[in-house]
PDB file of C-alpha atoms in Angstrom:
ATOM      1  CA  MET A  21     -88.098 146.668 125.814  1.00 61.00           C
ATOM      2  CA  ASP A  22     -88.804 149.953 127.442  1.00 67.00           C
ATOM      3  CA  ALA A  23     -88.523 152.610 124.547  1.00 66.00           C
ATOM      4  CA  ARG A  24     -88.719 155.516 127.098  1.00 66.00           C
ATOM      5  CA  ALA A  25     -86.548 154.278 129.950  1.00 68.00           C
ATOM      6  CA  GLY A  26     -83.135 152.711 129.422  1.00 67.00           C
ATOM      7  CA  LYS A  27     -84.218 150.771 126.244  1.00 69.00           C
ATOM      8  CA  TRP A  28     -82.228 147.496 126.071  1.00 75.00           C
ATOM      9  CA  GLU A  29     -79.199 148.514 128.255  1.00 73.00           C
ATOM     10  CA  ARG A  30     -81.210 148.846 131.605  1.00 77.00           C
ATOM     11  CA  LEU A  31     -81.772 145.053 131.605  1.00 78.00           C
ATOM     12  CA  LEU A  32     -78.139 144.749 132.747  1.00 73.00           C
ATOM     13  CA  ARG A  33     -77.282 148.147 134.059  1.00 76.00           C
ATOM     14  CA  ASP A  34     -79.981 148.174 136.727  1.00 80.00           C
ATOM     15  CA  SER A  35     -79.308 145.570 139.332  1.00 82.00           C
ATOM     16  CA  GLY A  36     -83.058 144.936 140.193  1.00 87.00           C
ATOM     17  CA  GLU A  37     -83.777 144.150 136.465  1.00 87.00           C
ATOM     18  CA  ARG A  38     -80.593 142.312 136.111  1.00 84.00           C
ATOM     19  CA  THR A  39     -81.459 139.970 138.959  1.00 87.00           C
ATOM     20  CA  ASN A  40     -84.880 139.272 137.581  1.00 91.00           C
ATOM     21  CA  LEU A  41     -83.422 138.611 134.057  1.00 87.00           C
ATOM     22  CA  LEU A  42     -81.043 135.899 135.303  1.00 87.00           C
ATOM     23  CA  GLN A  43     -83.839 134.416 137.509  1.00 90.00           C
ATOM     24  CA  ALA A  44     -86.072 134.174 134.382  1.00 90.00           C
ATOM     25  CA  ILE A  45     -83.206 132.710 132.408  1.00 88.00           C
ATOM     26  CA  ILE A  46     -82.527 129.871 135.127  1.00 91.00           C
ATOM     27  CA  PHE A  47     -86.116 129.038 135.483  1.00 92.00           C
ATOM     28  CA  LYS A  48     -86.565 128.945 131.698  1.00 91.00           C
ATOM     29  CA  ALA A  49     -83.872 126.426 131.731  1.00 90.00           C
ATOM     30  CA  LEU A  50     -85.519 124.396 134.323  1.00 94.00           C
ATOM     31  CA  ASP A  51     -88.701 124.450 132.420  1.00 94.00           C
ATOM     32  CA  ASN A  52     -87.232 123.198 129.172  1.00 92.00           C
ATOM     33  CA  ARG A  53     -84.706 120.782 130.454  1.00 93.00           C
ATOM     34  CA  VAL A  54     -86.217 119.497 133.705  1.00 95.00           C
ATOM     35  CA  PHE A  55     -89.967 119.964 134.017  1.00 94.00           C
ATOM     36  CA  SER A  56     -90.641 119.176 130.408  1.00 92.00           C
ATOM     37  CA  ARG A  57     -88.997 115.910 130.493  1.00 93.00           C
ATOM     38  CA  LEU A  58     -91.211 112.601 130.831  1.00 92.00           C
ATOM     39  CA  LEU A  59     -88.998 111.896 133.805  1.00 94.00           C
ATOM     40  CA  PHE A  60     -85.766 113.787 134.465  1.00 95.00           C
ATOM     41  CA  GLY A  61     -82.793 111.639 134.754  1.00 93.00           C
ATOM     42  CA  ALA A  62     -84.397 108.489 133.325  1.00 92.00           C
ATOM     43  CA  GLY A  63     -82.046 105.872 131.896  1.00 92.00           C
ATOM     44  CA  SER A  64     -82.266 105.174 128.135  1.00 92.00           C
ATOM     45  CA  LYS A  65     -84.731 102.230 128.455  1.00 93.00           C
ATOM     46  CA  HIS A  66     -86.849 103.773 130.950  1.00 93.00           C
ATOM     47  CA  ASP A  67     -86.988 107.047 128.848  1.00 92.00           C
ATOM     48  CA  GLU A  68     -87.742 104.886 125.691  1.00 93.00           C
ATOM     49  CA  THR A  69     -90.571 103.104 127.485  1.00 92.00           C
ATOM     50  CA  LEU A  70     -92.272 106.478 128.576  1.00 91.00           C
ATOM     51  CA  HIS A  71     -91.816 107.774 124.996  1.00 92.00           C
ATOM     52  CA  ASN A  72     -93.301 104.853 123.301  1.00 92.00           C
ATOM     53  CA  SER A  73     -96.426 104.732 125.514  1.00 89.00           C
ATOM     54  CA  ASP A  74     -96.950 108.554 125.132  1.00 86.00           C
ATOM     55  CA  VAL A  75     -96.722 108.238 121.307  1.00 88.00           C
ATOM     56  CA  ALA A  76     -98.950 105.180 121.197  1.00 87.00           C
ATOM     57  CA  LEU A  77    -101.538 107.088 123.348  1.00 84.00           C
ATOM     58  CA  ILE A  78    -101.249 110.299 121.685  1.00 79.00           C
ATOM     59  CA  ASN A  79    -105.068 110.574 120.906  1.00 79.00           C
ATOM     60  CA  ALA A  80    -106.132 109.176 124.347  1.00 77.00           C
ATOM     61  CA  GLU A  81    -107.570 111.526 126.944  1.00 76.00           C
ATOM     62  CA  GLY A  82    -104.837 113.350 128.964  1.00 79.00           C
ATOM     63  CA  PHE A  83    -105.397 111.899 132.463  1.00 87.00           C
ATOM     64  CA  GLN A  84    -105.209 108.243 130.880  1.00 87.00           C
ATOM     65  CA  ARG A  85    -101.899 109.143 129.582  1.00 89.00           C
ATOM     66  CA  SER A  86    -100.605 110.744 132.726  1.00 90.00           C
ATOM     67  CA  GLU A  87    -101.864 107.792 134.897  1.00 91.00           C
ATOM     68  CA  LEU A  88    -100.074 105.393 132.866  1.00 91.00           C
ATOM     69  CA  ARG A  89     -96.964 107.431 132.792  1.00 92.00           C
ATOM     70  CA  ALA A  90     -97.106 107.828 136.638  1.00 93.00           C
ATOM     71  CA  HIS A  91     -97.747 104.007 137.194  1.00 93.00           C
ATOM     72  CA  THR A  92     -94.645 103.150 134.964  1.00 92.00           C
ATOM     73  CA  ASN A  93     -92.517 105.762 136.677  1.00 93.00           C
ATOM     74  CA  ARG A  94     -93.418 104.310 140.145  1.00 93.00           C
ATOM     75  CA  ALA A  95     -92.840 100.678 139.105  1.00 92.00           C
ATOM     76  CA  TRP A  96     -89.478 101.542 137.461  1.00 92.00           C
ATOM     77  CA  LEU A  97     -88.290 103.794 140.379  1.00 92.00           C
ATOM     78  CA  LYS A  98     -89.209 101.210 142.857  1.00 90.00           C
ATOM     79  CA  MET A  99     -86.369  98.991 141.547  1.00 88.00           C
ATOM     80  CA  SER A 100     -83.869 101.707 141.940  1.00 84.00           C
ATOM     81  CA  ARG A 101     -85.033 103.085 145.469  1.00 85.00           C
ATOM     82  CA  GLY A 102     -86.643 106.078 143.905  1.00 85.00           C
ATOM     83  CA  GLU A 103     -83.591 107.566 142.134  1.00 91.00           C
ATOM     84  CA  PRO A 104     -83.687 107.709 138.255  1.00 94.00           C
ATOM     85  CA  ASP A 105     -80.407 106.112 136.802  1.00 93.00           C
ATOM     86  CA  LEU A 106     -79.099 109.390 135.378  1.00 95.00           C
ATOM     87  CA  PHE A 107     -80.361 111.795 137.722  1.00 96.00           C
ATOM     88  CA  TRP A 108     -77.124 113.120 139.050  1.00 96.00           C
ATOM     89  CA  ARG A 109     -75.457 113.001 135.620  1.00 96.00           C
ATOM     90  CA  GLU A 110     -78.136 115.193 134.185  1.00 96.00           C
ATOM     91  CA  VAL A 111     -78.037 117.603 137.239  1.00 96.00           C
ATOM     92  CA  ASP A 112     -74.249 117.909 136.660  1.00 96.00           C
ATOM     93  CA  LYS A 113     -74.621 118.429 132.864  1.00 95.00           C
ATOM     94  CA  LEU A 114     -77.329 120.981 133.195  1.00 95.00           C
ATOM     95  CA  THR A 115     -75.558 122.784 136.022  1.00 95.00           C
ATOM     96  CA  THR A 116     -72.443 123.125 133.862  1.00 94.00           C
ATOM     97  CA  GLU A 117     -74.477 124.509 130.900  1.00 91.00           C
ATOM     98  CA  VAL A 118     -76.239 127.119 133.080  1.00 91.00           C
ATOM     99  CA  TYR A 119     -73.044 128.084 134.764  1.00 92.00           C
ATOM    100  CA  LEU A 120     -71.239 128.732 131.432  1.00 88.00           C
ATOM    101  CA  LEU A 121     -74.293 130.542 130.202  1.00 84.00           C
ATOM    102  CA  LEU A 122     -74.005 132.953 133.254  1.00 85.00           C
ATOM    103  CA  LEU A 123     -70.221 133.588 133.165  1.00 85.00           C
ATOM    104  CA  HIS A 124     -70.717 136.413 130.554  1.00 79.00           C
ATOM    105  CA  VAL A 125     -72.892 138.308 133.057  1.00 79.00           C
ATOM    106  CA  TYR A 126     -70.880 137.155 136.050  1.00 82.00           C
ATOM    107  CA  GLU A 127     -67.632 138.693 134.455  1.00 81.00           C
ATOM    108  CA  PHE A 128     -69.569 141.817 133.353  1.00 76.00           C
ATOM    109  CA  THR A 129     -70.850 142.500 136.778  1.00 75.00           C
ATOM    110  CA  ALA A 130     -67.669 141.733 138.536  1.00 76.00           C
ATOM    111  CA  SER A 131     -66.152 144.869 136.973  1.00 74.00           C
ATOM    112  CA  PHE A 132     -68.598 147.196 138.868  1.00 71.00           C
ATOM    113  CA  ASP A 133     -66.996 149.416 141.469  1.00 67.00           C
ATOM    114  CA  GLY A 134     -68.074 148.431 145.135  1.00 72.00           C
ATOM    115  CA  TYR A 135     -69.422 144.987 143.889  1.00 73.00           C
ATOM    116  CA  GLU A 136     -67.743 141.966 145.407  1.00 80.00           C
ATOM    117  CA  PRO A 137     -69.243 138.870 143.580  1.00 80.00           C
ATOM    118  CA  ILE A 138     -69.279 135.324 144.962  1.00 85.00           C
ATOM    119  CA  SER A 139     -66.601 133.004 143.875  1.00 89.00           C
ATOM    120  CA  ARG A 140     -67.067 130.733 140.751  1.00 91.00           C
ATOM    121  CA  THR A 141     -66.945 127.722 142.899  1.00 92.00           C
ATOM    122  CA  GLU A 142     -69.859 129.165 145.078  1.00 93.00           C
ATOM    123  CA  LEU A 143     -71.859 130.066 142.090  1.00 92.00           C
ATOM    124  CA  TYR A 144     -71.503 126.568 140.605  1.00 94.00           C
ATOM    125  CA  GLN A 145     -72.561 125.027 143.846  1.00 95.00           C
ATOM    126  CA  LEU A 146     -75.614 127.274 144.364  1.00 94.00           C
ATOM    127  CA  LEU A 147     -76.870 126.362 140.799  1.00 95.00           C
ATOM    128  CA  HIS A 148     -76.074 122.714 141.549  1.00 96.00           C
ATOM    129  CA  ASP A 149     -78.366 122.982 144.547  1.00 96.00           C
ATOM    130  CA  VAL A 150     -81.197 124.772 142.598  1.00 95.00           C
ATOM    131  CA  ILE A 151     -81.109 122.128 139.663  1.00 96.00           C
ATOM    132  CA  SER A 152     -81.000 119.144 141.951  1.00 96.00           C
ATOM    133  CA  TYR A 153     -84.033 120.292 144.054  1.00 96.00           C
ATOM    134  CA  ALA A 154     -85.911 121.222 140.843  1.00 96.00           C
ATOM    135  CA  GLY A 155     -84.984 117.667 139.503  1.00 96.00           C
ATOM    136  CA  TRP A 156     -86.280 115.981 142.661  1.00 95.00           C
ATOM    137  CA  LEU A 157     -89.507 118.177 142.509  1.00 94.00           C
ATOM    138  CA  SER A 158     -90.035 117.154 138.757  1.00 95.00           C
ATOM    139  CA  VAL A 159     -89.493 113.432 139.653  1.00 95.00           C
ATOM    140  CA  GLY A 160     -92.304 113.901 142.367  1.00 93.00           C
ATOM    141  CA  LEU A 161     -94.594 115.479 139.863  1.00 93.00           C
ATOM    142  CA  ARG A 162     -94.155 112.685 137.300  1.00 94.00           C
ATOM    143  CA  MET A 163     -95.007 110.031 140.050  1.00 93.00           C
ATOM    144  CA  SER A 164     -98.419 111.619 140.166  1.00 92.00           C
ATOM    145  CA  SER A 165    -101.292 111.475 137.594  1.00 90.00           C
ATOM    146  CA  ALA A 166    -101.999 115.049 138.001  1.00 92.00           C
ATOM    147  CA  ILE A 167    -101.175 117.373 134.901  1.00 92.00           C
ATOM    148  CA  VAL A 168     -99.102 120.442 135.770  1.00 93.00           C
ATOM    149  CA  SER A 169     -99.508 123.277 133.177  1.00 93.00           C
ATOM    150  CA  ILE A 170     -96.669 125.988 132.891  1.00 94.00           C
ATOM    151  CA  ASN A 171     -97.792 129.191 131.343  1.00 94.00           C
ATOM    152  CA  TRP A 172     -95.297 131.963 130.444  1.00 94.00           C
ATOM    153  CA  LEU A 173     -96.247 135.740 130.311  1.00 93.00           C
ATOM    154  CA  ILE A 174     -95.269 137.231 126.908  1.00 90.00           C
ATOM    155  CA  PRO A 175     -93.004 140.363 127.037  1.00 87.00           C
ATOM    156  CA  GLY A 176     -95.083 143.219 125.937  1.00 87.00           C
ATOM    157  CA  GLU A 177     -98.470 142.001 127.050  1.00 90.00           C
ATOM    158  CA  LEU A 178    -100.836 144.247 129.226  1.00 91.00           C
ATOM    159  CA  HIS A 179    -100.393 143.960 133.014  1.00 93.00           C
ATOM    160  CA  ALA A 180    -103.297 142.057 134.636  1.00 93.00           C
ATOM    161  CA  LEU A 181    -104.341 141.870 138.267  1.00 92.00           C
ATOM    162  CA  ASP A 182    -103.061 138.368 138.733  1.00 93.00           C
ATOM    163  CA  GLN A 183     -99.596 139.250 137.898  1.00 95.00           C
ATOM    164  CA  VAL A 184     -97.180 139.647 140.793  1.00 95.00           C
ATOM    165  CA  SER A 185     -94.648 142.536 140.057  1.00 94.00           C
ATOM    166  CA  THR A 186     -91.111 141.630 141.285  1.00 94.00           C
ATOM    167  CA  CYS A 187     -89.365 144.954 140.874  1.00 92.00           C
ATOM    168  CA  GLN A 188     -91.353 147.988 141.728  1.00 92.00           C
ATOM    169  CA  PRO A 189     -88.540 150.450 141.537  1.00 92.00           C
ATOM    170  CA  ALA A 190     -88.011 149.458 137.858  1.00 89.00           C
ATOM    171  CA  TYR A 191     -91.606 150.244 137.054  1.00 88.00           C
ATOM    172  CA  GLU A 192     -91.560 153.480 139.034  1.00 91.00           C
ATOM    173  CA  ALA A 193     -88.627 154.672 137.160  1.00 88.00           C
ATOM    174  CA  SER A 194     -90.124 153.604 133.837  1.00 84.00           C
ATOM    175  CA  LYS A 195     -93.452 155.557 134.710  1.00 86.00           C
ATOM    176  CA  GLU A 196     -91.480 158.677 135.715  1.00 86.00           C
ATOM    177  CA  ALA A 197     -89.480 158.666 132.480  1.00 83.00           C
ATOM    178  CA  ALA A 198     -92.755 158.238 130.493  1.00 77.00           C
ATOM    179  CA  GLN A 199     -94.219 161.088 132.231  1.00 81.00           C
ATOM    180  CA  GLN A 200     -91.263 163.361 131.550  1.00 82.00           C
ATOM    181  CA  GLN A 201     -91.276 162.470 127.948  1.00 76.00           C
ATOM    182  CA  GLY A 202     -95.026 163.044 127.701  1.00 73.00           C
ATOM    183  CA  MET A 203     -94.592 166.652 129.171  1.00 77.00           C
ATOM    184  CA  ARG A 204     -91.740 167.385 126.709  1.00 79.00           C
ATOM    185  CA  LEU A 205     -93.928 166.372 123.814  1.00 71.00           C
ATOM    186  CA  GLN A 206     -96.751 168.323 125.006  1.00 70.00           C
ATOM    187  CA  GLU A 207     -94.669 171.395 125.191  1.00 74.00           C
ATOM    188  CA  GLN A 208     -93.298 170.925 121.796  1.00 76.00           C
ATOM    189  CA  ARG A 209     -96.667 170.250 120.117  1.00 76.00           C
ATOM    190  CA  PRO A 210     -99.582 171.325 122.456  1.00 73.00           C
ATOM    191  CA  GLU A 211    -102.201 170.537 119.730  1.00 70.00           C
ATOM    192  CA  ARG A 212    -101.204 166.829 119.746  1.00 70.00           C
ATOM    193  CA  LYS A 213    -103.387 164.598 121.548  1.00 72.00           C
ATOM    194  CA  GLN A 214    -101.780 162.820 124.576  1.00 71.00           C
ATOM    195  CA  ILE A 215    -100.970 159.076 124.104  1.00 72.00           C
ATOM    196  CA  SER A 216    -102.468 156.937 126.825  1.00 78.00           C
ATOM    197  CA  SER A 217     -99.955 154.599 128.804  1.00 80.00           C
ATOM    198  CA  MET A 218    -100.289 151.378 130.660  1.00 87.00           C
ATOM    199  CA  ALA A 219     -98.168 148.869 132.528  1.00 88.00           C
ATOM    200  CA  ARG A 220     -96.924 146.025 130.442  1.00 90.00           C
ATOM    201  CA  VAL A 221     -94.701 142.905 131.064  1.00 92.00           C
ATOM    202  CA  LYS A 222     -90.942 143.460 130.536  1.00 90.00           C
ATOM    203  CA  ILE A 223     -89.466 140.484 131.976  1.00 89.00           C
ATOM    204  CA  SER A 224     -91.458 137.295 132.406  1.00 92.00           C
ATOM    205  CA  VAL A 225     -89.779 135.995 135.668  1.00 93.00           C
ATOM    206  CA  ILE A 226     -91.660 133.041 136.909  1.00 94.00           C
ATOM    207  CA  PRO A 227     -94.508 131.469 134.962  1.00 95.00           C
ATOM    208  CA  GLU A 228     -98.084 130.577 136.153  1.00 96.00           C
ATOM    209  CA  ILE A 229     -98.225 126.970 137.429  1.00 95.00           C
ATOM    210  CA  ILE A 230    -101.584 125.211 137.530  1.00 95.00           C
ATOM    211  CA  ARG A 231    -102.199 121.654 138.637  1.00 94.00           C
ATOM    212  CA  TYR A 232    -105.200 119.685 137.176  1.00 93.00           C
ATOM    213  CA  ARG A 233    -106.702 116.429 138.321  1.00 91.00           C
ATOM    214  CA  PRO A 234    -110.017 114.753 138.122  1.00 87.00           C
ATOM    215  CA  TYR A 235    -112.232 114.441 141.096  1.00 86.00           C
ATOM    216  CA  PRO A 236    -111.932 111.222 142.918  1.00 82.00           C
ATOM    217  CA  LYS A 237    -114.598 108.560 142.446  1.00 80.00           C
ATOM    218  CA  GLU A 238    -115.740 108.870 145.951  1.00 80.00           C
ATOM    219  CA  ALA A 239    -116.841 112.430 145.444  1.00 77.00           C
ATOM    220  CA  ASN A 240    -119.492 111.277 142.958  1.00 80.00           C
ATOM    221  CA  VAL A 241    -118.888 114.521 140.811  1.00 81.00           C
ATOM    222  CA  GLU A 242    -117.510 114.391 137.347  1.00 83.00           C
ATOM    223  CA  GLY A 243    -115.068 117.159 136.356  1.00 86.00           C
ATOM    224  CA  ILE A 244    -111.593 118.478 136.894  1.00 89.00           C
ATOM    225  CA  ASP A 245    -110.161 120.153 139.982  1.00 90.00           C
ATOM    226  CA  SER A 246    -107.596 122.804 139.278  1.00 92.00           C
ATOM    227  CA  TYR A 247    -105.279 124.558 141.852  1.00 92.00           C
ATOM    228  CA  ARG A 248    -102.980 127.408 140.956  1.00 94.00           C
ATOM    229  CA  MET A 249     -99.439 126.496 142.537  1.00 93.00           C
ATOM    230  CA  MET A 250     -97.854 129.741 141.524  1.00 94.00           C
ATOM    231  CA  GLU A 251     -99.040 133.212 140.154  1.00 95.00           C
ATOM    232  CA  PRO A 252     -96.966 134.574 137.203  1.00 96.00           C
ATOM    233  CA  HIS A 253     -94.277 136.891 138.331  1.00 96.00           C
ATOM    234  CA  ALA A 254     -92.885 139.742 136.088  1.00 95.00           C
ATOM    235  CA  VAL A 255     -90.913 142.983 135.954  1.00 93.00           C
ATOM    236  CA  HIS A 256     -93.190 145.710 134.353  1.00 92.00           C
ATOM    237  CA  TYR A 257     -92.584 148.903 132.544  1.00 89.00           C
ATOM    238  CA  HIS A 258     -94.975 151.821 131.662  1.00 87.00           C
ATOM    239  CA  GLY A 259     -95.534 151.224 128.036  1.00 82.00           C
ATOM    240  CA  LEU A 260     -98.189 152.602 125.579  1.00 80.00           C
ATOM    241  CA  GLN A 261    -101.749 151.509 125.859  1.00 76.00           C
ATOM    242  CA  GLU A 262    -102.522 150.958 122.221  1.00 74.00           C
ATOM    243  CA  GLU A 263    -100.935 148.062 120.423  1.00 72.00           C
ATOM    244  CA  HIS A 264    -100.037 150.096 117.276  1.00 71.00           C
ATOM    245  CA  ASP A 265     -98.422 152.845 119.411  1.00 71.00           C
ATOM    246  CA  GLU A 266     -96.418 150.219 121.287  1.00 73.00           C
ATOM    247  CA  ASN A 267     -95.255 148.444 118.171  1.00 71.00           C
ATOM    248  CA  ARG A 268     -94.204 151.647 116.628  1.00 72.00           C
ATOM    249  CA  ALA A 269     -92.075 152.571 119.544  1.00 72.00           C
ATOM    250  CA  PHE A 270     -90.355 149.030 119.825  1.00 73.00           C
ATOM    251  CA  ILE A 271     -86.980 148.460 118.489  1.00 69.00           C
ATOM    252  CA  SER A 272     -85.404 145.127 118.369  1.00 67.00           C
ATOM    253  CA  LEU A 273     -81.983 144.340 119.964  1.00 66.00           C
ATOM    254  CA  PRO A 274     -80.080 143.859 116.725  1.00 68.00           C
ATOM    255  CA  ASP A 275     -81.559 147.084 115.201  1.00 71.00           C
ATOM    256  CA  TYR A 276     -80.719 149.012 118.391  1.00 69.00           C
ATOM    257  CA  ILE A 277     -77.045 147.920 118.277  1.00 68.00           C
ATOM    258  CA  LYS A 278     -76.994 148.706 114.440  1.00 70.00           C
ATOM    259  CA  LYS A 279     -78.487 152.061 115.259  1.00 69.00           C
ATOM    260  CA  LEU A 280     -75.788 152.877 117.710  1.00 64.00           C
ATOM    261  CA  ARG A 281     -73.125 151.799 115.135  1.00 67.00           C
ATOM    262  CA  ASP A 282     -74.700 154.030 112.424  1.00 66.00           C
ATOM    263  CA  ARG A 283     -74.272 157.002 114.800  1.00 65.00           C
ATOM    264  CA  ASN A 284     -70.519 156.213 114.913  1.00 57.00           C
ATOM    265  CA  CYS A 285     -71.041 155.161 118.628  1.00 56.00           C
ATOM    266  CA  ALA A 286     -69.494 151.932 119.949  1.00 54.00           C
ATOM    267  CA  PRO A 287     -72.353 149.778 121.417  1.00 53.00           C
ATOM    268  CA  ARG A 288     -72.133 149.832 125.066  1.00 55.00           C
ATOM    269  CA  ASN A 289     -70.951 146.643 126.980  1.00 54.00           C
ATOM    270  CA  ALA A 290     -74.383 146.218 128.416  1.00 55.00           C
ATOM    271  CA  ALA A 291     -75.919 145.835 124.961  1.00 55.00           C
ATOM    272  CA  LEU A 292     -73.322 143.380 123.654  1.00 56.00           C
ATOM    273  CA  VAL A 293     -73.587 141.351 126.765  1.00 55.00           C
ATOM    274  CA  ILE A 294     -77.427 141.200 126.495  1.00 59.00           C
ATOM    275  CA  MET A 295     -76.993 140.135 122.806  1.00 55.00           C
ATOM    276  CA  VAL A 296     -74.582 137.322 123.620  1.00 54.00           C
ATOM    277  CA  THR A 297     -76.635 136.202 126.723  1.00 58.00           C
ATOM    278  CA  ILE A 298     -79.832 135.949 124.842  1.00 59.00           C
ATOM    279  CA  LEU A 299     -78.428 134.256 121.679  1.00 54.00           C
ATOM    280  CA  ILE A 300     -76.730 131.603 123.914  1.00 54.00           C
ATOM    281  CA  CYS A 301     -79.712 131.127 125.957  1.00 59.00           C
ATOM    282  CA  LEU A 302     -81.755 130.326 122.760  1.00 54.00           C
ATOM    283  CA  TRP A 303     -78.899 128.392 121.098  1.00 50.00           C
ATOM    284  CA  VAL A 304     -78.564 125.990 124.129  1.00 52.00           C
ATOM    285  CA  LEU A 305     -82.035 125.765 125.148  1.00 52.00           C
ATOM    286  CA  TYR A 306     -83.550 125.165 121.679  1.00 46.00           C
ATOM    287  CA  THR A 307     -80.881 123.486 119.473  1.00 47.00           C
ATOM    288  CA  THR A 308     -79.025 120.192 119.570  1.00 48.00           C
ATOM    289  CA  SER A 309     -75.760 121.634 118.532  1.00 46.00           C
ATOM    290  CA  GLY A 310     -75.751 124.113 121.363  1.00 53.00           C
ATOM    291  CA  GLN A 311     -76.473 121.264 123.832  1.00 51.00           C
ATOM    292  CA  GLN A 312     -73.526 119.203 122.178  1.00 52.00           C
ATOM    293  CA  THR A 313     -71.139 122.208 122.522  1.00 50.00           C
ATOM    294  CA  TRP A 314     -71.928 122.694 126.167  1.00 48.00           C
ATOM    295  CA  GLN A 315     -71.331 119.073 126.744  1.00 52.00           C
ATOM    296  CA  GLU A 316     -67.880 119.271 125.239  1.00 51.00           C
ATOM    297  CA  ALA A 317     -67.081 122.338 127.233  1.00 49.00           C
ATOM    298  CA  LYS A 318     -67.907 120.428 130.499  1.00 47.00           C
ATOM    299  CA  GLY A 319     -64.467 118.930 130.283  1.00 49.00           C
ATOM    300  CA  TRP A 320     -62.709 122.109 131.177  1.00 45.00           C
ATOM    301  CA  VAL A 321     -65.028 123.357 133.780  1.00 45.00           C
ATOM    302  CA  ASN A 322     -64.330 121.469 136.982  1.00 45.00           C
ATOM    303  CA  PRO A 323     -65.273 123.414 139.981  1.00 48.00           C
ATOM    304  CA  GLU A 324     -64.808 121.961 143.400  1.00 48.00           C
ATOM    305  CA  PRO A 325     -67.605 119.627 144.333  1.00 50.00           C
ATOM    306  CA  GLY A 326     -69.817 120.434 147.252  1.00 51.00           C
ATOM    307  CA  PRO A 327     -72.204 118.454 149.305  1.00 52.00           C
ATOM    308  CA  GLU A 328     -75.195 117.174 147.529  1.00 53.00           C
ATOM    309  CA  PRO A 329     -78.800 117.798 148.728  1.00 51.00           C
ATOM    310  CA  GLU A 330     -80.336 114.931 150.431  1.00 50.00           C
ATOM    311  CA  LYS A 331     -82.083 112.519 148.138  1.00 46.00           C
ATOM    312  CA  SER A 332     -85.146 112.080 150.172  1.00 43.00           C
ATOM    313  CA  TRP A 333     -87.467 109.309 149.195  1.00 38.00           C
ATOM    314  CA  TRP A 334     -90.424 111.082 150.938  1.00 37.00           C
ATOM    315  CA  SER A 335     -90.237 113.963 148.388  1.00 39.00           C
ATOM    316  CA  LEU A 336     -91.188 111.387 145.706  1.00 39.00           C
ATOM    317  CA  THR A 337     -94.151 109.739 147.391  1.00 37.00           C
ATOM    318  CA  TRP A 338     -96.624 112.497 147.128  1.00 38.00           C
TER     319      TRP A 338
END
């Protein structure tokens, strides 16, 4: 939350930040519901086999477990020509959940003057394509003994050189607002020491992704080879350099809305939409009841089906 430039509302009021927020929500859903699975789309027996072996080898070295998991997946998928039994059912299920999740923001932005949103059918199909391709990538990764680590930035942490800024205009606007506030405070209290500022993470859009694997035997070298597949991407804001200053300026979203109400001001639509979106995100992604409710809602969401991405066996072999 940027206390000096737009606070919570800017997340949806600003098109650049809104786009990055939605990307972050989608990628977080993919992380939790696709890439974190032992094998996305596996049938019940296949999934039980993977789970039991993973639990049995909980104290074993990581690459021993991943090698056994990869061997099991390759052997099992060989019988089904490389396609997990429930792959497309899981794709449809997750697509519906994310689609319903984003409808709040879709309807909110559709009311903007001069903005023509894509149709709901097209939105559903685009999400279906993204999730299905992510599913195939996940299956390919699970057929390899390499270990993939997905590491998210934490909102509020300081900017680092290895972070990729995805919305520079948002940071520039934040920096300008911070400088203007600093000048006003300096005029009001010239004797006060100026507080230092520094870029901080506002939205963690794409996590850092690193692949680890042991050196091959023919290399005659013991150790682990690491390769960074993706640098962390984030939207930044111009925050306060010292942690105690930043914590003092921070206001949580519920407290922010309550503050507006206490001032006899109706909370703006943006704040309410952000609240609903974040709560639903956490509810669906982290609770069983949320997932069950989305499954029940699937019955009344029936967009026109589009062509499915090609199920390429080559994408699984590497």
